[in-house]
PDB file of C-alpha atoms in Angstrom:
ATOM      1  CA  MET A  19     -43.701 -32.619  10.273  1.00 48.00           C
ATOM      2  CA  THR A  20     -40.232 -33.849  10.734  1.00 48.00           C
ATOM      3  CA  GLU A  21     -37.233 -30.871  11.126  1.00 50.00           C
ATOM      4  CA  ALA A  22     -33.971 -31.879   9.714  1.00 49.00           C
ATOM      5  CA  VAL A  23     -30.882 -30.290  10.939  1.00 47.00           C
ATOM      6  CA  PHE A  24     -27.867 -29.793   8.311  1.00 45.00           C
ATOM      7  CA  ARG A  25     -24.383 -29.448   9.591  1.00 45.00           C
ATOM      8  CA  GLU A  26     -21.289 -29.162   7.516  1.00 47.00           C
ATOM      9  CA  THR A  27     -19.017 -32.117   8.357  1.00 47.00           C
ATOM     10  CA  THR A  28     -16.273 -29.262   8.373  1.00 50.00           C
ATOM     11  CA  ALA A  29     -18.198 -27.715  11.504  1.00 53.00           C
ATOM     12  CA  GLU A  30     -17.181 -30.572  13.861  1.00 58.00           C
ATOM     13  CA  PRO A  31     -13.340 -31.410  13.329  1.00 66.00           C
ATOM     14  CA  ARG A  32     -12.403 -35.364  13.589  1.00 84.00           C
ATOM     15  CA  THR A  33     -10.419 -36.056  16.641  1.00 89.00           C
ATOM     16  CA  GLN A  34      -7.259 -37.529  15.187  1.00 92.00           C
ATOM     17  CA  ALA A  35      -5.573 -40.520  17.161  1.00 92.00           C
ATOM     18  CA  VAL A  36      -2.568 -40.507  18.145  1.00 95.00           C
ATOM     19  CA  PRO A  37       0.023 -43.487  17.916  1.00 95.00           C
ATOM     20  CA  LEU A  38       1.045 -44.737  21.718  1.00 97.00           C
ATOM     21  CA  SER A  39       3.522 -46.608  23.942  1.00 97.00           C
ATOM     22  CA  HIS A  40       2.575 -48.127  27.484  1.00 97.00           C
ATOM     23  CA  LEU A  41       4.818 -45.970  28.858  1.00 98.00           C
ATOM     24  CA  SER A  42       6.531 -42.513  28.433  1.00 98.00           C
ATOM     25  CA  LEU A  43       9.441 -42.572  31.071  1.00 98.00           C
ATOM     26  CA  GLU A  44      10.513 -39.033  31.604  1.00 98.00           C
ATOM     27  CA  LEU A  45      14.776 -39.099  32.776  1.00 96.00           C
ATOM     28  CA  GLY A  46      14.372 -35.317  34.196  1.00 89.00           C
ATOM     29  CA  HIS A  47      13.345 -31.940  34.088  1.00 86.00           C
ATOM     30  CA  LEU A  48      15.600 -29.851  35.032  1.00 81.00           C
ATOM     31  CA  TYR A  49      16.131 -26.261  34.771  1.00 82.00           C
ATOM     32  CA  MET A  50      18.989 -23.823  33.788  1.00 78.00           C
ATOM     33  CA  GLU A  51      21.031 -23.419  36.555  1.00 84.00           C
ATOM     34  CA  ASP A  52      21.336 -27.600  36.784  1.00 85.00           C
ATOM     35  CA  PHE A  53      23.146 -27.053  33.314  1.00 84.00           C
ATOM     36  CA  GLU A  54      24.738 -24.505  34.256  1.00 84.00           C
ATOM     37  CA  ALA A  55      26.418 -26.671  37.076  1.00 86.00           C
ATOM     38  CA  GLY A  56      28.621 -28.489  34.288  1.00 87.00           C
ATOM     39  CA  PRO A  57      28.179 -31.941  32.826  1.00 92.00           C
ATOM     40  CA  GLU A  58      29.156 -33.573  36.311  1.00 93.00           C
ATOM     41  CA  HIS A  59      26.107 -32.402  37.561  1.00 92.00           C
ATOM     42  CA  LEU A  60      24.126 -34.096  34.627  1.00 93.00           C
ATOM     43  CA  ARG A  61      26.426 -36.995  35.263  1.00 94.00           C
ATOM     44  CA  ARG A  62      25.398 -37.740  39.148  1.00 93.00           C
ATOM     45  CA  HIS A  63      21.375 -37.024  38.232  1.00 93.00           C
ATOM     46  CA  PHE A  64      21.741 -39.635  35.244  1.00 95.00           C
ATOM     47  CA  ALA A  65      23.636 -42.183  37.707  1.00 95.00           C
ATOM     48  CA  ARG A  66      21.113 -41.679  40.033  1.00 94.00           C
ATOM     49  CA  VAL A  67      17.800 -41.780  37.500  1.00 95.00           C
ATOM     50  CA  ARG A  68      19.168 -45.310  35.950  1.00 96.00           C
ATOM     51  CA  PRO A  69      18.385 -47.665  38.270  1.00 96.00           C
ATOM     52  CA  TRP A  70      14.758 -46.516  38.818  1.00 95.00           C
ATOM     53  CA  VAL A  71      14.591 -46.251  34.938  1.00 96.00           C
ATOM     54  CA  GLU A  72      15.297 -50.143  34.855  1.00 96.00           C
ATOM     55  CA  ALA A  73      12.449 -50.895  37.340  1.00 96.00           C
ATOM     56  CA  ALA A  74       9.716 -49.327  35.179  1.00 96.00           C
ATOM     57  CA  ARG A  75      11.091 -50.536  32.145  1.00 95.00           C
ATOM     58  CA  ALA A  76      10.637 -54.085  34.046  1.00 95.00           C
ATOM     59  CA  PHE A  77       7.061 -53.139  35.534  1.00 93.00           C
ATOM     60  CA  ALA A  78       5.791 -51.758  32.036  1.00 94.00           C
ATOM     61  CA  ALA A  79       6.963 -55.139  30.826  1.00 93.00           C
ATOM     62  CA  ASP A  80       5.054 -57.150  33.333  1.00 91.00           C
ATOM     63  CA  ARG A  81       1.922 -55.067  32.694  1.00 88.00           C
ATOM     64  CA  ALA A  82       1.864 -55.797  29.217  1.00 86.00           C
ATOM     65  CA  GLY A  83       2.208 -59.617  29.423  1.00 82.00           C
ATOM     66  CA  ARG A  84       3.203 -61.265  26.778  1.00 81.00           C
ATOM     67  CA  ARG A  85       3.258 -58.063  24.638  1.00 86.00           C
ATOM     68  CA  ARG A  86       6.699 -56.255  23.844  1.00 92.00           C
ATOM     69  CA  ALA A  87       6.101 -53.458  26.222  1.00 95.00           C
ATOM     70  CA  ARG A  88       6.601 -50.141  24.255  1.00 97.00           C
ATOM     71  CA  VAL A  89       8.469 -47.561  26.782  1.00 98.00           C
ATOM     72  CA  SER A  90       9.640 -43.817  25.248  1.00 98.00           C
ATOM     73  CA  THR A  91      11.925 -41.803  27.006  1.00 98.00           C
ATOM     74  CA  CYS A  92      11.832 -38.067  26.828  1.00 98.00           C
ATOM     75  CA  PHE A  93      13.592 -35.213  28.643  1.00 97.00           C
ATOM     76  CA  LEU A  94      12.207 -31.495  29.252  1.00 95.00           C
ATOM     77  CA  VAL A  95      14.400 -28.379  28.884  1.00 93.00           C
ATOM     78  CA  ASP A  96      13.279 -25.600  30.553  1.00 91.00           C
ATOM     79  CA  ASP A  97      13.429 -22.922  28.602  1.00 92.00           C
ATOM     80  CA  TYR A  98      10.236 -20.590  29.699  1.00 93.00           C
ATOM     81  CA  PHE A  99      11.028 -19.482  33.026  1.00 91.00           C
ATOM     82  CA  THR A 100      15.588 -18.695  32.048  1.00 85.00           C
ATOM     83  CA  ARG A 101      17.372 -19.167  28.890  1.00 81.00           C
ATOM     84  CA  PHE A 102      20.961 -20.472  29.418  1.00 79.00           C
ATOM     85  CA  ALA A 103      23.475 -20.803  26.572  1.00 86.00           C
ATOM     86  CA  SER A 104      22.083 -22.532  23.603  1.00 91.00           C
ATOM     87  CA  PRO A 105      20.752 -25.564  22.172  1.00 94.00           C
ATOM     88  CA  ALA A 106      24.006 -26.409  20.543  1.00 95.00           C
ATOM     89  CA  GLU A 107      25.816 -26.143  23.519  1.00 93.00           C
ATOM     90  CA  VAL A 108      23.234 -27.907  26.210  1.00 91.00           C
ATOM     91  CA  VAL A 109      21.450 -30.783  24.367  1.00 94.00           C
ATOM     92  CA  PRO A 110      24.970 -32.543  23.449  1.00 95.00           C
ATOM     93  CA  MET A 111      26.161 -32.373  27.194  1.00 93.00           C
ATOM     94  CA  LEU A 112      22.613 -33.421  27.919  1.00 94.00           C
ATOM     95  CA  LEU A 113      22.728 -36.494  25.275  1.00 96.00           C
ATOM     96  CA  ALA A 114      26.060 -37.263  26.184  1.00 96.00           C
ATOM     97  CA  GLU A 115      25.845 -37.267  29.823  1.00 96.00           C
ATOM     98  CA  ALA A 116      22.745 -39.471  29.460  1.00 96.00           C
ATOM     99  CA  GLU A 117      24.296 -41.861  27.031  1.00 96.00           C
ATOM    100  CA  ARG A 118      27.695 -42.510  29.343  1.00 96.00           C
ATOM    101  CA  ALA A 119      24.945 -43.567  32.012  1.00 95.00           C
ATOM    102  CA  GLY A 120      23.531 -46.152  29.860  1.00 96.00           C
ATOM    103  CA  LEU A 121      20.697 -44.399  29.034  1.00 97.00           C
ATOM    104  CA  THR A 122      19.171 -42.808  25.982  1.00 96.00           C
ATOM    105  CA  VAL A 123      16.975 -39.856  25.367  1.00 97.00           C
ATOM    106  CA  ASP A 124      14.264 -40.476  22.769  1.00 98.00           C
ATOM    107  CA  TYR A 125      12.526 -37.224  22.807  1.00 98.00           C
ATOM    108  CA  LEU A 126      13.204 -33.744  23.967  1.00 97.00           C
ATOM    109  CA  ALA A 127      11.169 -31.014  24.535  1.00 96.00           C
ATOM    110  CA  ARG A 128      11.403 -27.651  25.311  1.00 95.00           C
ATOM    111  CA  GLU A 129       9.289 -26.418  28.345  1.00 95.00           C
ATOM    112  CA  SER A 130       8.265 -22.747  26.504  1.00 96.00           C
ATOM    113  CA  ALA A 131       5.719 -25.384  24.195  1.00 96.00           C
ATOM    114  CA  CYS A 132       3.789 -26.237  27.094  1.00 97.00           C
ATOM    115  CA  ALA A 133       2.637 -22.658  26.902  1.00 97.00           C
ATOM    116  CA  VAL A 134       2.607 -21.753  23.198  1.00 96.00           C
ATOM    117  CA  SER A 135       3.615 -24.435  20.795  1.00 93.00           C
ATOM    118  CA  GLY A 136       3.822 -22.766  17.130  1.00 88.00           C
ATOM    119  CA  LYS A 137       0.607 -20.587  17.025  1.00 90.00           C
ATOM    120  CA  VAL A 138      -1.418 -22.844  19.237  1.00 94.00           C
ATOM    121  CA  PRO A 139      -2.005 -21.038  22.627  1.00 96.00           C
ATOM    122  CA  VAL A 140      -1.800 -24.332  24.455  1.00 97.00           C
ATOM    123  CA  ALA A 141      -1.659 -23.037  28.255  1.00 97.00           C
ATOM    124  CA  GLU A 142      -4.597 -20.855  27.654  1.00 96.00           C
ATOM    125  CA  ALA A 143      -6.527 -23.837  26.116  1.00 96.00           C
ATOM    126  CA  VAL A 144      -6.016 -26.286  28.795  1.00 97.00           C
ATOM    127  CA  ALA A 145      -6.973 -23.449  31.389  1.00 96.00           C
ATOM    128  CA  GLY A 146      -9.968 -22.989  29.825  1.00 95.00           C
ATOM    129  CA  ARG A 147     -10.939 -26.331  30.394  1.00 95.00           C
ATOM    130  CA  ILE A 148     -10.797 -26.277  34.437  1.00 95.00           C
ATOM    131  CA  VAL A 149     -13.902 -26.991  35.467  1.00 92.00           C
ATOM    132  CA  GLU A 150     -13.394 -26.458  39.323  1.00 87.00           C
ATOM    133  CA  GLU A 151     -15.125 -28.654  41.709  1.00 75.00           C
ATOM    134  CA  PRO A 152     -17.450 -26.807  44.036  1.00 70.00           C
ATOM    135  CA  PRO A 153     -16.620 -27.880  47.477  1.00 64.00           C
ATOM    136  CA  PRO A 154     -19.869 -28.985  50.079  1.00 63.00           C
ATOM    137  CA  GLY A 155     -21.430 -25.998  51.205  1.00 59.00           C
ATOM    138  CA  SER A 156     -19.872 -23.540  48.883  1.00 60.00           C
ATOM    139  CA  TYR A 157     -22.041 -20.436  48.066  1.00 56.00           C
ATOM    140  CA  GLY A 158     -19.896 -19.044  45.243  1.00 57.00           C
ATOM    141  CA  HIS A 159     -18.552 -16.059  46.979  1.00 62.00           C
ATOM    142  CA  ARG A 160     -15.289 -16.347  45.916  1.00 71.00           C
ATOM    143  CA  PRO A 161     -14.182 -15.703  42.121  1.00 80.00           C
ATOM    144  CA  PRO A 162     -13.369 -18.744  39.767  1.00 85.00           C
ATOM    145  CA  ALA A 163     -10.345 -19.986  38.755  1.00 89.00           C
ATOM    146  CA  ALA A 164     -10.244 -18.450  36.018  1.00 86.00           C
ATOM    147  CA  GLN A 165     -10.293 -14.752  36.738  1.00 88.00           C
ATOM    148  CA  THR A 166      -7.860 -15.441  40.094  1.00 90.00           C
ATOM    149  CA  GLY A 167      -5.192 -17.907  38.535  1.00 93.00           C
ATOM    150  CA  TRP A 168      -5.516 -20.206  41.800  1.00 95.00           C
ATOM    151  CA  LEU A 169      -7.147 -23.810  42.065  1.00 95.00           C
ATOM    152  CA  ALA A 170      -7.880 -25.085  45.473  1.00 93.00           C
ATOM    153  CA  ASN A 171      -8.562 -28.974  45.863  1.00 92.00           C
ATOM    154  CA  GLY A 172     -11.308 -28.235  48.570  1.00 89.00           C
ATOM    155  CA  VAL A 173     -12.547 -25.073  50.789  1.00 86.00           C
ATOM    156  CA  ARG A 174     -10.202 -22.489  51.722  1.00 85.00           C
ATOM    157  CA  SER A 175     -10.158 -20.927  55.069  1.00 82.00           C
ATOM    158  CA  PRO A 176     -12.927 -18.104  55.268  1.00 74.00           C
ATOM    159  CA  THR A 177     -11.244 -14.412  54.704  1.00 65.00           C
ATOM    160  CA  ALA A 178     -11.143 -13.029  58.126  1.00 58.00           C
ATOM    161  CA  ARG A 179     -13.785  -9.458  58.331  1.00 56.00           C
ATOM    162  CA  ALA A 180     -13.623  -6.526  60.986  1.00 53.00           C
ATOM    163  CA  PRO A 181     -16.508  -7.228  63.214  1.00 53.00           C
ATOM    164  CA  GLN A 182     -19.202  -4.652  63.196  1.00 56.00           C
ATOM    165  CA  ALA A 183     -20.242  -3.164  66.253  1.00 53.00           C
ATOM    166  CA  MET A 184     -22.036  -5.215  68.823  1.00 53.00           C
ATOM    167  CA  ARG A 185     -21.023  -8.152  66.936  1.00 60.00           C
ATOM    168  CA  LYS A 186     -18.155 -11.018  67.978  1.00 65.00           C
ATOM    169  CA  ALA A 187     -15.795 -11.237  65.073  1.00 64.00           C
ATOM    170  CA  ALA A 188     -15.788 -14.637  62.796  1.00 67.00           C
ATOM    171  CA  VAL A 189     -14.748 -17.901  64.186  1.00 79.00           C
ATOM    172  CA  TRP A 190     -11.643 -19.022  62.540  1.00 81.00           C
ATOM    173  CA  GLU A 191     -12.160 -22.420  60.666  1.00 85.00           C
ATOM    174  CA  PRO A 192      -9.318 -24.603  59.241  1.00 87.00           C
ATOM    175  CA  PRO A 193      -9.110 -25.218  55.423  1.00 89.00           C
ATOM    176  CA  ARG A 194     -10.703 -28.469  53.789  1.00 88.00           C
ATOM    177  CA  GLU A 195      -9.872 -30.768  51.343  1.00 90.00           C
ATOM    178  CA  THR A 196     -12.766 -32.102  49.614  1.00 87.00           C
ATOM    179  CA  ALA A 197     -11.520 -35.770  49.009  1.00 83.00           C
ATOM    180  CA  ALA A 198      -9.982 -35.844  52.533  1.00 87.00           C
ATOM    181  CA  ARG A 199      -9.543 -39.220  53.929  1.00 87.00           C
ATOM    182  CA  ARG A 200      -9.491 -38.624  58.048  1.00 88.00           C
ATOM    183  CA  HIS A 201      -7.314 -35.757  57.737  1.00 93.00           C
ATOM    184  CA  SER A 202      -6.948 -32.839  54.983  1.00 93.00           C
ATOM    185  CA  VAL A 203      -4.174 -32.343  52.627  1.00 93.00           C
ATOM    186  CA  PHE A 204      -5.607 -28.449  51.484  1.00 94.00           C
ATOM    187  CA  LEU A 205      -3.451 -27.236  48.277  1.00 94.00           C
ATOM    188  CA  ASP A 206      -3.803 -23.940  47.023  1.00 95.00           C
ATOM    189  CA  VAL A 207      -2.137 -23.938  43.319  1.00 96.00           C
ATOM    190  CA  GLU A 208      -1.148 -20.663  41.401  1.00 97.00           C
ATOM    191  CA  LEU A 209      -1.926 -21.196  38.001  1.00 97.00           C
ATOM    192  CA  TRP A 210      -0.552 -17.784  36.583  1.00 96.00           C
ATOM    193  CA  ASN A 211       0.496 -14.447  37.974  1.00 94.00           C
ATOM    194  CA  GLU A 212       1.234 -11.182  35.303  1.00 90.00           C
ATOM    195  CA  THR A 213       3.986  -9.681  34.999  1.00 86.00           C
ATOM    196  CA  PRO A 214       4.492  -5.786  35.247  1.00 87.00           C
ATOM    197  CA  ASP A 215       3.331  -5.082  31.394  1.00 87.00           C
ATOM    198  CA  GLY A 216       0.309  -7.429  31.800  1.00 85.00           C
ATOM    199  CA  GLU A 217       1.760 -10.461  30.416  1.00 89.00           C
ATOM    200  CA  ARG A 218       0.600 -13.641  31.954  1.00 93.00           C
ATOM    201  CA  LEU A 219       3.281 -15.882  33.583  1.00 96.00           C
ATOM    202  CA  TRP A 220       2.185 -19.380  33.351  1.00 97.00           C
ATOM    203  CA  SER A 221       3.220 -21.115  36.950  1.00 97.00           C
ATOM    204  CA  CYS A 222       6.098 -24.231  36.940  1.00 96.00           C
ATOM    205  CA  PRO A 223       2.872 -26.519  38.174  1.00 97.00           C
ATOM    206  CA  PHE A 224       0.602 -25.950  35.939  1.00 98.00           C
ATOM    207  CA  LEU A 225       3.014 -25.968  32.858  1.00 98.00           C
ATOM    208  CA  ALA A 226       3.764 -29.588  34.223  1.00 97.00           C
ATOM    209  CA  ALA A 227       0.300 -30.540  34.065  1.00 98.00           C
ATOM    210  CA  VAL A 228       0.441 -29.592  30.459  1.00 98.00           C
ATOM    211  CA  TRP A 229       2.991 -31.613  29.842  1.00 98.00           C
ATOM    212  CA  GLN A 230       1.784 -34.762  31.515  1.00 98.00           C
ATOM    213  CA  LEU A 231      -1.847 -34.042  29.394  1.00 98.00           C
ATOM    214  CA  ALA A 232       0.760 -33.969  26.102  1.00 97.00           C
ATOM    215  CA  ARG A 233       2.510 -37.284  26.984  1.00 98.00           C
ATOM    216  CA  LEU A 234      -0.933 -39.154  27.658  1.00 98.00           C
ATOM    217  CA  GLY A 235      -1.739 -38.134  24.280  1.00 97.00           C
ATOM    218  CA  LEU A 236      -4.976 -36.058  25.716  1.00 97.00           C
ATOM    219  CA  LEU A 237      -4.012 -32.729  23.755  1.00 96.00           C
ATOM    220  CA  ARG A 238      -5.910 -31.448  20.679  1.00 94.00           C
ATOM    221  CA  HIS A 239      -6.056 -28.145  18.906  1.00 92.00           C
ATOM    222  CA  GLN A 240      -9.035 -28.027  16.175  1.00 91.00           C
ATOM    223  CA  GLY A 241      -9.106 -32.241  16.433  1.00 91.00           C
ATOM    224  CA  GLU A 242      -5.144 -32.457  15.975  1.00 92.00           C
ATOM    225  CA  PRO A 243      -2.375 -33.380  18.119  1.00 93.00           C
ATOM    226  CA  VAL A 244      -0.868 -30.334  19.993  1.00 93.00           C
ATOM    227  CA  PHE A 245       2.842 -32.144  20.141  1.00 93.00           C
ATOM    228  CA  ASP A 246       3.967 -33.468  16.559  1.00 93.00           C
ATOM    229  CA  PRO A 247       7.602 -35.476  16.969  1.00 96.00           C
ATOM    230  CA  GLN A 248       9.735 -33.759  14.640  1.00 96.00           C
ATOM    231  CA  PRO A 249      13.044 -36.279  13.621  1.00 96.00           C
ATOM    232  CA  HIS A 250      16.251 -34.304  14.798  1.00 94.00           C
ATOM    233  CA  THR A 251      18.741 -33.775  11.158  1.00 90.00           C
ATOM    234  CA  GLY A 252      22.074 -31.869  11.303  1.00 89.00           C
ATOM    235  CA  ALA A 253      23.201 -29.886  13.872  1.00 94.00           C
ATOM    236  CA  PHE A 254      20.965 -28.525  16.895  1.00 96.00           C
ATOM    237  CA  PRO A 255      20.260 -24.456  16.667  1.00 96.00           C
ATOM    238  CA  ASP A 256      21.878 -22.054  18.181  1.00 95.00           C
ATOM    239  CA  GLU A 257      18.399 -20.258  19.279  1.00 95.00           C
ATOM    240  CA  TRP A 258      15.932 -22.307  21.396  1.00 93.00           C
ATOM    241  CA  ASP A 259      12.972 -20.652  19.236  1.00 94.00           C
ATOM    242  CA  ASP A 260      14.517 -22.433  16.256  1.00 95.00           C
ATOM    243  CA  LEU A 261      14.488 -25.922  18.218  1.00 95.00           C
ATOM    244  CA  PRO A 262      11.014 -27.549  17.137  1.00 96.00           C
ATOM    245  CA  PRO A 263       8.954 -27.799  20.269  1.00 96.00           C
ATOM    246  CA  LEU A 264       9.110 -31.845  20.157  1.00 97.00           C
ATOM    247  CA  VAL A 265      12.012 -33.178  18.844  1.00 97.00           C
ATOM    248  CA  ARG A 266      12.464 -36.969  17.940  1.00 98.00           C
ATOM    249  CA  LEU A 267      16.074 -37.636  18.736  1.00 97.00           C
ATOM    250  CA  ASP A 268      15.667 -41.367  17.837  1.00 95.00           C
ATOM    251  CA  PRO A 269      14.171 -42.544  14.809  1.00 95.00           C
ATOM    252  CA  ARG A 270      13.435 -45.999  16.039  1.00 96.00           C
ATOM    253  CA  ALA A 271      11.982 -44.880  19.361  1.00 97.00           C
ATOM    254  CA  ASP A 272       8.520 -46.165  20.397  1.00 98.00           C
ATOM    255  CA  PRO A 273       5.616 -43.336  20.162  1.00 98.00           C
ATOM    256  CA  PHE A 274       6.064 -40.305  22.370  1.00 98.00           C
ATOM    257  CA  ALA A 275       2.497 -40.325  23.959  1.00 98.00           C
ATOM    258  CA  ALA A 276       1.512 -43.357  25.994  1.00 98.00           C
ATOM    259  CA  TYR A 277      -1.178 -45.014  27.891  1.00 97.00           C
ATOM    260  CA  ARG A 278       0.792 -44.219  31.390  1.00 97.00           C
ATOM    261  CA  THR A 279       3.353 -41.868  32.388  1.00 98.00           C
ATOM    262  CA  CYS A 280       6.497 -41.756  35.361  1.00 98.00           C
ATOM    263  CA  SER A 281       8.470 -39.571  35.869  1.00 97.00           C
ATOM    264  CA  VAL A 282      12.099 -40.169  37.441  1.00 96.00           C
ATOM    265  CA  LEU A 283      12.778 -36.316  39.070  1.00 94.00           C
ATOM    266  CA  PRO A 284      14.236 -34.919  41.930  1.00 91.00           C
ATOM    267  CA  SER A 285      12.731 -34.814  45.325  1.00 92.00           C
ATOM    268  CA  ARG A 286      12.734 -30.609  45.113  1.00 91.00           C
ATOM    269  CA  PHE A 287       9.675 -31.432  42.349  1.00 94.00           C
ATOM    270  CA  LEU A 288       7.288 -33.365  44.717  1.00 95.00           C
ATOM    271  CA  PRO A 289       5.318 -30.248  45.928  1.00 95.00           C
ATOM    272  CA  VAL A 290       5.150 -29.243  42.014  1.00 96.00           C
ATOM    273  CA  GLU A 291       3.555 -32.429  40.983  1.00 97.00           C
ATOM    274  CA  HIS A 292       0.889 -32.471  44.244  1.00 97.00           C
ATOM    275  CA  ALA A 293       0.175 -29.394  42.342  1.00 97.00           C
ATOM    276  CA  VAL A 294      -0.311 -31.064  39.009  1.00 98.00           C
ATOM    277  CA  ARG A 295      -2.493 -33.691  40.342  1.00 97.00           C
ATOM    278  CA  VAL A 296      -4.919 -31.074  41.337  1.00 96.00           C
ATOM    279  CA  VAL A 297      -4.817 -29.642  37.956  1.00 97.00           C
ATOM    280  CA  LEU A 298      -5.319 -32.656  36.436  1.00 98.00           C
ATOM    281  CA  ASP A 299      -8.287 -33.496  38.461  1.00 96.00           C
ATOM    282  CA  GLN A 300     -10.099 -30.523  37.092  1.00 96.00           C
ATOM    283  CA  THR A 301      -9.308 -30.171  33.704  1.00 97.00           C
ATOM    284  CA  ASP A 302     -11.996 -31.102  31.434  1.00 96.00           C
ATOM    285  CA  VAL A 303      -9.938 -33.449  28.797  1.00 95.00           C
ATOM    286  CA  ASP A 304     -11.219 -33.919  25.138  1.00 94.00           C
ATOM    287  CA  ARG A 305     -13.640 -36.584  25.706  1.00 94.00           C
ATOM    288  CA  GLU A 306     -13.062 -38.045  22.170  1.00 95.00           C
ATOM    289  CA  ALA A 307      -9.149 -38.244  22.714  1.00 96.00           C
ATOM    290  CA  LEU A 308     -10.224 -40.371  26.237  1.00 96.00           C
ATOM    291  CA  ARG A 309     -12.759 -42.478  24.112  1.00 96.00           C
ATOM    292  CA  GLN A 310     -10.135 -43.128  21.574  1.00 96.00           C
ATOM    293  CA  ILE A 311      -7.348 -44.339  24.451  1.00 96.00           C
ATOM    294  CA  ALA A 312      -9.943 -46.580  26.071  1.00 96.00           C
ATOM    295  CA  GLU A 313     -11.011 -48.338  23.320  1.00 95.00           C
ATOM    296  CA  ARG A 314      -7.178 -48.836  22.220  1.00 95.00           C
ATOM    297  CA  SER A 315      -5.954 -49.710  25.967  1.00 94.00           C
ATOM    298  CA  ALA A 316      -8.938 -52.203  26.340  1.00 93.00           C
ATOM    299  CA  GLY A 317      -8.309 -53.782  22.898  1.00 93.00           C
ATOM    300  CA  GLU A 318      -4.730 -54.680  23.494  1.00 92.00           C
ATOM    301  CA  GLY A 319      -5.446 -56.017  26.958  1.00 91.00           C
ATOM    302  CA  VAL A 320      -3.884 -53.210  29.065  1.00 90.00           C
ATOM    303  CA  PRO A 321      -6.512 -50.940  30.803  1.00 88.00           C
ATOM    304  CA  VAL A 322      -5.919 -47.683  32.007  1.00 94.00           C
ATOM    305  CA  PRO A 323      -7.560 -45.988  35.308  1.00 95.00           C
ATOM    306  CA  GLY A 324     -10.517 -43.664  34.269  1.00 95.00           C
ATOM    307  CA  PRO A 325      -9.274 -40.582  36.500  1.00 96.00           C
ATOM    308  CA  VAL A 326      -6.820 -39.394  34.286  1.00 97.00           C
ATOM    309  CA  ALA A 327      -4.390 -37.987  37.163  1.00 97.00           C
ATOM    310  CA  ASP A 328      -4.139 -41.758  38.127  1.00 97.00           C
ATOM    311  CA  ARG A 329      -2.045 -42.648  34.963  1.00 98.00           C
ATOM    312  CA  VAL A 330       0.613 -40.462  36.177  1.00 98.00           C
ATOM    313  CA  SER A 331       3.179 -42.025  38.753  1.00 97.00           C
ATOM    314  CA  TYR A 332       6.619 -40.462  39.782  1.00 96.00           C
ATOM    315  CA  VAL A 333       9.802 -41.802  41.272  1.00 95.00           C
ATOM    316  CA  PHE A 334      11.060 -38.955  43.549  1.00 94.00           C
ATOM    317  CA  CYS A 335      15.103 -39.372  44.118  1.00 89.00           C
ATOM    318  CA  GLU A 336      17.461 -37.848  46.272  1.00 83.00           C
ATOM    319  CA  GLU A 337      19.147 -34.639  44.860  1.00 76.00           C
ATOM    320  CA  THR A 338      22.091 -34.806  42.816  1.00 61.00           C
TER     321      THR A 338
END
């Protein structure tokens, strides 16, 4: 006698595919103090970014072979940690200085949308997909990242304990990176902390990891893409909350998400992006989204690396 199992088709939402470029090229990720410094500061930023943008485009064209390289540009504005002025003041200045340097910003995103986009708790959902790699020899004596808000890429130094009577103090041991090559580069990443009123405040590295997953087309909520670019029409609003999470500024732009990403950033972001890789290496990304991208990239003859973190690249330029 066989047993039949019935499921409603709506119980398993279909993972919607997203259009993909070959490369998502980030032209900057600046904080409000950078905008507060005025248009001259932005002018110097884009002047330093432009040669690296041209090099990244050339590399993408070479990788695409005979096909036209689909490259979209994006810019992330920090409206999560600090809010300065308004979109009506900041965005036109940003776009004007980019154009002055010969650059075009195709998509503009708000960093707060990496925490919550509309009604979707994006950061919380990504945090729920973190699967910590158990270091060799660990015994689970430390609480998981879901409780502590800290994620490491190896074994932390054991906590020193006061010696009991007639016993020697525990010998100090160094931390160890799990995938170390000869020498360890150990990193312990703070994913969030809590405000005095108990609200969770997500860290810059964690939001940057969410941002990379968005640019790689790997974020889904109930099967649907989390970041849906909204076309820009009319004037920019006076309030940041009235600006869509992701705005398409150029209607002719190539798709926002891409097989690979490249970010041209000031050198101060290097430690942040190291932390981003630690997060990406231990995040269980939507399997169906990964499968879709693998099939499409293979069909185009542009295979992508298996590890998500290896799809991300950077150029760190001098400070402005």
